[in-house]
């Protein structure tokens, strides 16, 4: 899940989007999934303005989640306020240092990165974090790994969003290219599901649990959003098949309806 943009009670994002209600709906939709969910990764823009009160509200929402979860910052977040609201999430680290860490307890190793540049819309990993990433990948070269970063490292061709992209994506790409155990690089930020070949593998973004960025591939397209269905992605991993991703659209949709009747005949 990504780009929740939680605001203080009574406030709407861009005067139109009740992001808290949207997150509640997404979490309820997730809980209704028939498959077992091992872990949920929230890949940034957890709140809208980085306020302590917003993180307090986010915490209330996430306390209802019956699944382990991990948090990552995006460009709308504040590391200090995030850590203060989730002191039990010790992987978040200390002070105002970037929030990057590994999750080791699942068959698929997860490496979470921090592309936040305080006060800026674009993202950057920086030399220290990139060196750390290279060291972590080198220490387990045969273990299937998923790498997560808020800003996608590839061009999406949504012009106004690409201008707020990852500034050191070339160095990041060099590191990922050298490590073939990386199954997928996942991101948020774009508020749309996008897949592309990148660094010798696949990189992707997920839809927002709230509003979606308008699908306009003109280089000079205006910055705009749509009230399209919210969503999230389910990543299923096996060693035999790697990572398979499904995009779930949040809503109370009619169905499921059977294709066949009780006698096994196709319903026409």
mmCIF file of C-alpha atoms in Angstrom:
data_model
loop_
_atom_site.group_PDB
_atom_site.id
_atom_site.type_symbol
_atom_site.label_atom_id
_atom_site.label_comp_id
_atom_site.label_asym_id
_atom_site.label_seq_id
_atom_site.Cartn_x
_atom_site.Cartn_y
_atom_site.Cartn_z
ATOM 1 C CA UNK A 1 0.000 0.000 0.000
ATOM 2 C CA UNK A 2 1.200 3.482 -0.738
ATOM 3 C CA UNK A 3 0.419 7.190 -0.769
ATOM 4 C CA UNK A 4 -2.237 7.279 1.936
ATOM 5 C CA UNK A 5 -1.776 11.055 2.565
ATOM 6 C CA UNK A 6 -3.564 10.985 5.930
ATOM 7 C CA UNK A 7 -4.678 14.436 7.097
ATOM 8 C CA UNK A 8 -6.009 15.822 10.362
ATOM 9 C CA UNK A 9 -9.617 15.052 11.242
ATOM 10 C CA UNK A 10 -12.085 17.019 9.158
ATOM 11 C CA UNK A 11 -9.587 17.970 6.437
ATOM 12 C CA UNK A 12 -9.730 16.724 2.870
ATOM 13 C CA UNK A 13 -6.718 16.355 0.580
ATOM 14 C CA UNK A 14 -6.937 19.055 -2.102
ATOM 15 C CA UNK A 15 -10.393 19.888 -0.663
ATOM 16 C CA UNK A 16 -11.843 16.754 -2.267
ATOM 17 C CA UNK A 17 -10.357 13.490 -0.911
ATOM 18 C CA UNK A 18 -11.187 11.933 2.464
ATOM 19 C CA UNK A 19 -7.922 10.028 2.710
ATOM 20 C CA UNK A 20 -8.711 8.533 6.117
ATOM 21 C CA UNK A 21 -11.958 7.001 4.898
ATOM 22 C CA UNK A 22 -10.102 5.758 1.821
ATOM 23 C CA UNK A 23 -7.459 4.033 3.936
ATOM 24 C CA UNK A 24 -10.109 2.454 6.146
ATOM 25 C CA UNK A 25 -11.785 1.062 3.038
ATOM 26 C CA UNK A 26 -8.486 -0.263 1.676
ATOM 27 C CA UNK A 27 -7.596 -1.981 4.947
ATOM 28 C CA UNK A 28 -11.068 -3.521 5.177
ATOM 29 C CA UNK A 29 -10.741 -4.727 1.579
ATOM 30 C CA UNK A 30 -7.364 -6.273 2.402
ATOM 31 C CA UNK A 31 -8.785 -8.053 5.436
ATOM 32 C CA UNK A 32 -11.419 -9.661 3.196
ATOM 33 C CA UNK A 33 -8.823 -11.227 0.886
ATOM 34 C CA UNK A 34 -9.139 -15.010 0.809
ATOM 35 C CA UNK A 35 -5.363 -15.515 0.791
ATOM 36 C CA UNK A 36 -3.154 -15.207 3.856
ATOM 37 C CA UNK A 37 -1.275 -11.896 3.940
ATOM 38 C CA UNK A 38 2.163 -12.294 5.533
ATOM 39 C CA UNK A 39 3.203 -8.651 5.719
ATOM 40 C CA UNK A 40 2.106 -5.203 4.538
ATOM 41 C CA UNK A 41 4.660 -2.637 3.365
ATOM 42 C CA UNK A 42 3.546 1.008 3.276
ATOM 43 C CA UNK A 43 5.852 2.699 0.762
ATOM 44 C CA UNK A 44 5.666 6.360 1.679
ATOM 45 C CA UNK A 45 3.546 9.508 1.744
ATOM 46 C CA UNK A 46 1.997 7.980 4.814
ATOM 47 C CA UNK A 47 0.578 11.368 5.783
ATOM 48 C CA UNK A 48 0.078 14.587 3.868
ATOM 49 C CA UNK A 49 1.980 17.276 5.772
ATOM 50 C CA UNK A 50 4.309 15.413 8.142
ATOM 51 C CA UNK A 51 2.457 16.595 11.257
ATOM 52 C CA UNK A 52 2.501 14.674 14.535
ATOM 53 C CA UNK A 53 -1.303 14.806 14.637
ATOM 54 C CA UNK A 54 -1.491 13.158 11.209
ATOM 55 C CA UNK A 55 0.791 10.317 12.301
ATOM 56 C CA UNK A 56 -1.310 9.860 15.438
ATOM 57 C CA UNK A 57 -4.354 9.438 13.226
ATOM 58 C CA UNK A 58 -2.469 7.038 10.944
ATOM 59 C CA UNK A 59 -1.515 4.943 13.968
ATOM 60 C CA UNK A 60 -5.164 4.588 14.975
ATOM 61 C CA UNK A 61 -6.009 3.322 11.487
ATOM 62 C CA UNK A 62 -3.154 0.816 11.428
ATOM 63 C CA UNK A 63 -3.872 -0.574 14.891
ATOM 64 C CA UNK A 64 -6.889 -2.303 13.337
ATOM 65 C CA UNK A 65 -4.632 -4.192 10.911
ATOM 66 C CA UNK A 66 -4.267 -7.853 11.907
ATOM 67 C CA UNK A 67 -1.087 -8.292 9.866
ATOM 68 C CA UNK A 68 2.529 -7.294 10.565
ATOM 69 C CA UNK A 69 3.398 -4.066 8.769
ATOM 70 C CA UNK A 70 6.403 -1.882 8.000
ATOM 71 C CA UNK A 71 6.553 1.829 7.228
ATOM 72 C CA UNK A 72 8.657 3.827 4.769
ATOM 73 C CA UNK A 73 8.816 7.622 4.327
ATOM 74 C CA UNK A 74 7.948 9.516 1.154
ATOM 75 C CA UNK A 75 8.386 13.135 0.183
ATOM 76 C CA UNK A 76 5.306 14.225 2.208
ATOM 77 C CA UNK A 77 6.629 12.604 5.393
ATOM 78 C CA UNK A 78 8.713 13.784 8.332
ATOM 79 C CA UNK A 79 11.137 11.260 9.804
ATOM 80 C CA UNK A 80 11.162 12.709 13.319
ATOM 81 C CA UNK A 81 7.373 12.801 13.601
ATOM 82 C CA UNK A 82 7.098 9.320 12.096
ATOM 83 C CA UNK A 83 9.516 7.863 14.641
ATOM 84 C CA UNK A 84 7.770 9.641 17.509
ATOM 85 C CA UNK A 85 4.398 8.186 16.533
ATOM 86 C CA UNK A 86 5.733 4.630 16.098
ATOM 87 C CA UNK A 87 8.442 4.240 18.788
ATOM 88 C CA UNK A 88 7.856 0.476 18.906
ATOM 89 C CA UNK A 89 8.913 0.213 15.258
ATOM 90 C CA UNK A 90 12.584 0.188 16.136
ATOM 91 C CA UNK A 91 13.688 -0.494 12.548
ATOM 92 C CA UNK A 92 12.862 3.179 11.857
ATOM 93 C CA UNK A 93 16.157 4.129 13.523
ATOM 94 C CA UNK A 94 17.071 7.255 15.447
ATOM 95 C CA UNK A 95 17.311 11.032 15.109
ATOM 96 C CA UNK A 96 16.741 12.358 11.579
ATOM 97 C CA UNK A 97 18.866 9.788 9.749
ATOM 98 C CA UNK A 98 17.320 8.183 6.654
ATOM 99 C CA UNK A 99 14.994 5.243 7.292
ATOM 100 C CA UNK A 100 16.463 2.255 5.475
ATOM 101 C CA UNK A 101 16.424 -1.328 6.692
ATOM 102 C CA UNK A 102 16.101 -4.989 5.723
ATOM 103 C CA UNK A 103 13.265 -7.407 6.532
ATOM 104 C CA UNK A 104 14.776 -10.852 6.876
ATOM 105 C CA UNK A 105 12.064 -13.106 8.314
ATOM 106 C CA UNK A 106 10.254 -14.027 5.091
ATOM 107 C CA UNK A 107 11.234 -16.269 2.155
ATOM 108 C CA UNK A 108 11.532 -13.114 0.044
ATOM 109 C CA UNK A 109 14.056 -10.710 1.547
ATOM 110 C CA UNK A 110 12.834 -7.095 1.574
ATOM 111 C CA UNK A 111 15.101 -4.046 1.512
ATOM 112 C CA UNK A 112 13.388 -0.720 2.231
ATOM 113 C CA UNK A 113 15.071 2.522 1.191
ATOM 114 C CA UNK A 114 14.503 6.205 1.988
ATOM 115 C CA UNK A 115 14.379 8.727 -0.865
ATOM 116 C CA UNK A 116 13.002 11.632 1.194
ATOM 117 C CA UNK A 117 14.611 15.043 0.658
ATOM 118 C CA UNK A 118 13.049 17.279 3.345
ATOM 119 C CA UNK A 119 11.098 20.137 1.820
ATOM 120 C CA UNK A 120 11.461 18.810 -1.727
ATOM 121 C CA UNK A 121 9.176 16.874 -4.052
ATOM 122 C CA UNK A 122 11.908 14.956 -5.834
ATOM 123 C CA UNK A 123 13.829 12.113 -4.209
ATOM 124 C CA UNK A 124 17.419 11.080 -3.606
ATOM 125 C CA UNK A 125 19.077 8.065 -2.001
ATOM 126 C CA UNK A 126 22.562 9.520 -1.497
ATOM 127 C CA UNK A 127 26.005 7.943 -1.510
ATOM 128 C CA UNK A 128 25.907 6.484 2.011
ATOM 129 C CA UNK A 129 22.593 4.728 1.478
ATOM 130 C CA UNK A 130 23.561 3.468 -1.976
ATOM 131 C CA UNK A 131 26.789 2.040 -0.573
ATOM 132 C CA UNK A 132 24.792 0.408 2.222
ATOM 133 C CA UNK A 133 22.439 -1.109 -0.364
ATOM 134 C CA UNK A 134 25.339 -2.520 -2.373
ATOM 135 C CA UNK A 135 26.786 -4.100 0.783
ATOM 136 C CA UNK A 136 23.460 -5.651 1.792
ATOM 137 C CA UNK A 137 22.919 -7.142 -1.665
ATOM 138 C CA UNK A 138 26.482 -8.470 -1.809
ATOM 139 C CA UNK A 139 26.151 -10.297 1.505
ATOM 140 C CA UNK A 140 23.281 -12.543 0.287
ATOM 141 C CA UNK A 141 23.764 -12.874 -3.490
ATOM 142 C CA UNK A 142 21.613 -16.000 -3.831
ATOM 143 C CA UNK A 143 18.626 -14.898 -1.780
ATOM 144 C CA UNK A 144 15.581 -13.612 -3.700
ATOM 145 C CA UNK A 145 15.106 -9.958 -2.785
ATOM 146 C CA UNK A 146 12.542 -7.210 -3.261
ATOM 147 C CA UNK A 147 13.769 -3.599 -3.052
ATOM 148 C CA UNK A 148 11.327 -0.811 -2.165
ATOM 149 C CA UNK A 149 11.808 2.951 -2.609
ATOM 150 C CA UNK A 150 9.160 5.681 -2.631
ATOM 151 C CA UNK A 151 10.275 7.502 -5.789
ATOM 152 C CA UNK A 152 10.331 5.245 -8.869
ATOM 153 C CA UNK A 153 13.777 5.087 -10.492
ATOM 154 C CA UNK A 154 12.421 4.946 -14.054
ATOM 155 C CA UNK A 155 10.647 7.479 -16.301
ATOM 156 C CA UNK A 156 6.864 7.137 -16.233
ATOM 157 C CA UNK A 157 6.269 9.708 -19.005
ATOM 158 C CA UNK A 158 3.811 11.548 -16.788
ATOM 159 C CA UNK A 159 5.796 14.746 -17.172
ATOM 160 C CA UNK A 160 5.015 16.617 -13.957
ATOM 161 C CA UNK A 161 5.702 13.500 -11.876
ATOM 162 C CA UNK A 162 8.957 12.652 -13.667
ATOM 163 C CA UNK A 163 10.196 16.131 -12.808
ATOM 164 C CA UNK A 164 9.808 15.021 -9.177
ATOM 165 C CA UNK A 165 11.629 11.734 -9.685
ATOM 166 C CA UNK A 166 14.682 10.049 -8.186
ATOM 167 C CA UNK A 167 17.713 12.221 -8.895
ATOM 168 C CA UNK A 168 20.367 9.508 -8.478
ATOM 169 C CA UNK A 169 18.520 6.751 -10.312
ATOM 170 C CA UNK A 170 21.507 6.007 -12.593
ATOM 171 C CA UNK A 171 23.728 4.925 -9.694
ATOM 172 C CA UNK A 172 20.839 2.993 -8.167
ATOM 173 C CA UNK A 173 20.320 1.224 -11.501
ATOM 174 C CA UNK A 174 24.000 0.260 -11.697
ATOM 175 C CA UNK A 175 23.790 -1.414 -8.279
ATOM 176 C CA UNK A 176 20.574 -3.310 -9.019
ATOM 177 C CA UNK A 177 21.896 -4.457 -12.407
ATOM 178 C CA UNK A 178 24.871 -6.129 -10.719
ATOM 179 C CA UNK A 179 22.694 -8.150 -8.336
ATOM 180 C CA UNK A 180 20.568 -10.693 -10.147
ATOM 181 C CA UNK A 181 18.798 -11.873 -6.996
ATOM 182 C CA UNK A 182 16.624 -8.729 -7.049
ATOM 183 C CA UNK A 183 13.192 -9.976 -8.101
ATOM 184 C CA UNK A 184 11.475 -6.600 -8.224
ATOM 185 C CA UNK A 185 11.929 -2.926 -7.399
ATOM 186 C CA UNK A 186 8.645 -1.453 -6.133
ATOM 187 C CA UNK A 187 7.705 2.187 -5.615
ATOM 188 C CA UNK A 188 4.872 4.575 -4.811
ATOM 189 C CA UNK A 189 4.744 8.333 -5.500
ATOM 190 C CA UNK A 190 3.016 8.112 -8.894
ATOM 191 C CA UNK A 191 -0.454 7.089 -7.640
ATOM 192 C CA UNK A 192 -0.832 4.667 -10.562
ATOM 193 C CA UNK A 193 0.079 1.016 -11.300
ATOM 194 C CA UNK A 194 2.995 1.013 -13.768
ATOM 195 C CA UNK A 195 5.370 -1.799 -14.793
ATOM 196 C CA UNK A 196 8.552 -1.539 -16.850
ATOM 197 C CA UNK A 197 11.759 -3.399 -17.598
ATOM 198 C CA UNK A 198 14.533 -1.726 -15.608
ATOM 199 C CA UNK A 199 18.061 -2.669 -14.463
ATOM 200 C CA UNK A 200 17.737 -6.084 -16.080
ATOM 201 C CA UNK A 201 14.515 -6.896 -14.251
ATOM 202 C CA UNK A 202 11.111 -5.418 -13.481
ATOM 203 C CA UNK A 203 10.289 -2.217 -11.625
ATOM 204 C CA UNK A 204 6.784 -1.126 -10.738
ATOM 205 C CA UNK A 205 4.609 1.399 -8.951
ATOM 206 C CA UNK A 206 1.310 0.883 -7.121
ATOM 207 C CA UNK A 207 -1.940 2.850 -7.059
ATOM 208 C CA UNK A 208 -2.708 5.093 -4.111
ATOM 209 C CA UNK A 209 -5.180 4.033 -1.447
ATOM 210 C CA UNK A 210 -6.733 7.488 -2.022
ATOM 211 C CA UNK A 211 -6.654 9.582 -5.231
ATOM 212 C CA UNK A 212 -4.872 8.714 -8.483
ATOM 213 C CA UNK A 213 -2.653 10.933 -10.641
ATOM 214 C CA UNK A 214 -4.328 11.682 -13.972
ATOM 215 C CA UNK A 215 -3.134 9.409 -16.776
ATOM 216 C CA UNK A 216 -1.797 12.060 -19.176
ATOM 217 C CA UNK A 217 1.409 11.211 -21.024
ATOM 218 C CA UNK A 218 1.980 14.638 -22.546
ATOM 219 C CA UNK A 219 5.290 16.131 -21.441
ATOM 220 C CA UNK A 220 3.569 19.423 -20.613
ATOM 221 C CA UNK A 221 0.497 17.877 -18.980
ATOM 222 C CA UNK A 222 -0.854 19.810 -16.039
ATOM 223 C CA UNK A 223 -0.497 18.424 -12.530
ATOM 224 C CA UNK A 224 -3.867 16.858 -11.772
ATOM 225 C CA UNK A 225 -5.530 13.942 -10.023
ATOM 226 C CA UNK A 226 -8.559 11.735 -10.593
ATOM 227 C CA UNK A 227 -11.077 10.147 -8.269
ATOM 228 C CA UNK A 228 -10.556 6.782 -9.924
ATOM 229 C CA UNK A 229 -10.907 3.633 -7.776
ATOM 230 C CA UNK A 230 -8.249 3.390 -5.092
ATOM 231 C CA UNK A 231 -6.075 0.311 -4.896
ATOM 232 C CA UNK A 232 -3.105 -1.618 -3.609
ATOM 233 C CA UNK A 233 -0.990 -4.525 -4.831
ATOM 234 C CA UNK A 234 -0.621 -8.112 -3.678
ATOM 235 C CA UNK A 235 2.830 -9.568 -4.351
ATOM 236 C CA UNK A 236 2.945 -13.376 -4.285
ATOM 237 C CA UNK A 237 6.361 -15.043 -4.110
ATOM 238 C CA UNK A 238 7.548 -18.589 -4.621
ATOM 239 C CA UNK A 239 11.107 -19.669 -5.438
ATOM 240 C CA UNK A 240 9.828 -21.466 -8.522
ATOM 241 C CA UNK A 241 7.972 -18.513 -10.038
ATOM 242 C CA UNK A 242 9.440 -15.399 -8.403
ATOM 243 C CA UNK A 243 7.183 -12.419 -7.710
ATOM 244 C CA UNK A 244 3.715 -12.307 -9.264
ATOM 245 C CA UNK A 245 1.735 -9.105 -8.700
ATOM 246 C CA UNK A 246 -2.009 -8.483 -8.617
ATOM 247 C CA UNK A 247 -3.520 -4.995 -8.443
ATOM 248 C CA UNK A 248 -6.614 -4.906 -6.215
ATOM 249 C CA UNK A 249 -9.160 -2.121 -6.728
ATOM 250 C CA UNK A 250 -10.911 -1.071 -3.534
ATOM 251 C CA UNK A 251 -14.713 -1.095 -3.565
ATOM 252 C CA UNK A 252 -17.820 -3.124 -2.888
ATOM 253 C CA UNK A 253 -18.074 -4.650 -6.329
ATOM 254 C CA UNK A 254 -20.945 -6.990 -7.322
ATOM 255 C CA UNK A 255 -19.967 -10.679 -7.253
ATOM 256 C CA UNK A 256 -18.307 -13.079 -7.236
ATOM 257 C CA UNK A 257 -20.697 -14.870 -9.573
ATOM 258 C CA UNK A 258 -20.178 -18.510 -10.639
ATOM 259 C CA UNK A 259 -19.355 -19.388 -14.232
ATOM 260 C CA UNK A 260 -20.929 -22.837 -13.835
ATOM 261 C CA UNK A 261 -24.144 -24.055 -12.240
ATOM 262 C CA UNK A 262 -24.453 -26.806 -9.615
ATOM 263 C CA UNK A 263 -24.470 -29.435 -12.381
ATOM 264 C CA UNK A 264 -21.211 -28.176 -13.811
ATOM 265 C CA UNK A 265 -22.841 -26.563 -16.853
ATOM 266 C CA UNK A 266 -21.634 -23.200 -18.144
ATOM 267 C CA UNK A 267 -24.163 -20.485 -17.297
ATOM 268 C CA UNK A 268 -25.149 -18.722 -20.522
#
